[in-house]
Amino acid sequence: MIQKIKYAIIALIGIFIIQGCGAYSFSGINTTANSFQVDFFQNQASIIIPGIDQTFTNQLQDLILNQTNLDLVTSNGDVAYEGEIVQYYVAPTNATSANTAAQNRLTIAVNVRFYDIKNPKEDLEQRFSFFFDYPASQAETAVRDEAIQVIYERITQDILNATLAKW
């Protein structure tokens, strides 16, 4: 008898906890949107690297698909992302005693405009950037693919956090 009461109390507590969660998802995304669109992010940086614009657009779409329950649409999404790659820049970061670079830094910046059709006060325009350091003894072309992957992972997560997760 006491065992049945314990189970009943645990079940009731569980029901109250589940109902209290509301629209929250375990990914931290709390939105009334059902769909999203990501427009093509054109490369407008002073250095044009073919394909990095399509790679960024695809990575942002994939991240949102994987971390939310939103459906990807090509137009009329409840939330929409647009923007452009505005910076692709390599600069030395550390010097050696011989006044040569010991390390270089690739920095990429993306300007993003976010629109929430259902809740326009959540609209956002912001610049996101990140970098990748590599030894100066390596050519930028040798580390480019890895660097872009690392940079885009960080930038796309920052975009998701700023727009849908509100972090």
PDB file of C-alpha atoms in Angstrom, residues 38-48 52-54 56-57 60 81-88 108-115 124-129 152 155 159:
ATOM      1  CA  VAL A  38      18.346  31.104 -44.822  1.00  0.00           C
ATOM      2  CA  ASP A  39      19.009  33.298 -47.822  1.00  0.00           C
ATOM      3  CA  PHE A  40      22.327  32.992 -49.665  1.00  0.00           C
ATOM      4  CA  PHE A  41      25.142  34.756 -47.798  1.00  0.00           C
ATOM      5  CA  GLN A  42      27.140  36.399 -50.586  1.00  0.00           C
ATOM      6  CA  ASN A  43      30.877  36.914 -50.106  1.00  0.00           C
ATOM      7  CA  GLN A  44      31.479  40.674 -50.130  1.00  0.00           C
ATOM      8  CA  ALA A  45      34.871  40.523 -48.425  1.00  0.00           C
ATOM      9  CA  SER A  46      37.850  42.124 -50.152  1.00  0.00           C
ATOM     10  CA  ILE A  47      39.358  38.650 -50.662  1.00  0.00           C
ATOM     11  CA  ILE A  48      37.093  36.346 -52.631  1.00  0.00           C
ATOM     12  CA  ILE A  52      32.947  29.894 -48.888  1.00  0.00           C
ATOM     13  CA  ASP A  53      29.638  31.724 -49.264  1.00  0.00           C
ATOM     14  CA  GLN A  54      27.748  28.538 -50.164  1.00  0.00           C
ATOM     15  CA  PHE A  56      28.495  29.216 -44.822  1.00  0.00           C
ATOM     16  CA  THR A  57      24.877  29.241 -46.015  1.00  0.00           C
ATOM     17  CA  LEU A  60      23.865  27.741 -40.965  1.00  0.00           C
ATOM     18  CA  TYR A  81      18.278  34.905 -41.978  1.00  0.00           C
ATOM     19  CA  GLU A  82      20.044  37.022 -44.555  1.00  0.00           C
ATOM     20  CA  GLY A  83      23.381  38.758 -44.756  1.00  0.00           C
ATOM     21  CA  GLU A  84      26.820  38.660 -46.252  1.00  0.00           C
ATOM     22  CA  ILE A  85      30.391  37.656 -45.522  1.00  0.00           C
ATOM     23  CA  VAL A  86      32.062  41.014 -44.974  1.00  0.00           C
ATOM     24  CA  GLN A  87      35.598  40.094 -43.957  1.00  0.00           C
ATOM     25  CA  TYR A  88      38.176  37.459 -44.857  1.00  0.00           C
ATOM     26  CA  ILE A 108      36.125  35.856 -41.035  1.00  0.00           C
ATOM     27  CA  ALA A 109      33.227  38.190 -40.236  1.00  0.00           C
ATOM     28  CA  VAL A 110      29.605  37.832 -41.276  1.00  0.00           C
ATOM     29  CA  ASN A 111      26.900  40.482 -41.106  1.00  0.00           C
ATOM     30  CA  VAL A 112      23.537  38.892 -40.261  1.00  0.00           C
ATOM     31  CA  ARG A 113      20.002  40.228 -40.404  1.00  0.00           C
ATOM     32  CA  PHE A 114      17.421  38.125 -38.579  1.00  0.00           C
ATOM     33  CA  TYR A 115      13.686  38.607 -38.995  1.00  0.00           C
ATOM     34  CA  LEU A 124      18.294  41.615 -35.110  1.00  0.00           C
ATOM     35  CA  GLU A 125      21.166  42.912 -37.202  1.00  0.00           C
ATOM     36  CA  GLN A 126      24.604  42.019 -35.921  1.00  0.00           C
ATOM     37  CA  ARG A 127      28.133  41.270 -37.080  1.00  0.00           C
ATOM     38  CA  PHE A 128      29.638  37.930 -36.007  1.00  0.00           C
ATOM     39  CA  SER A 129      33.286  37.005 -36.384  1.00  0.00           C
ATOM     40  CA  TYR A 152      31.952  28.692 -39.321  1.00  0.00           C
ATOM     41  CA  ILE A 155      29.918  31.821 -35.980  1.00  0.00           C
ATOM     42  CA  ILE A 159      24.103  33.301 -34.584  1.00  0.00           C
TER      43      ILE A 159
END
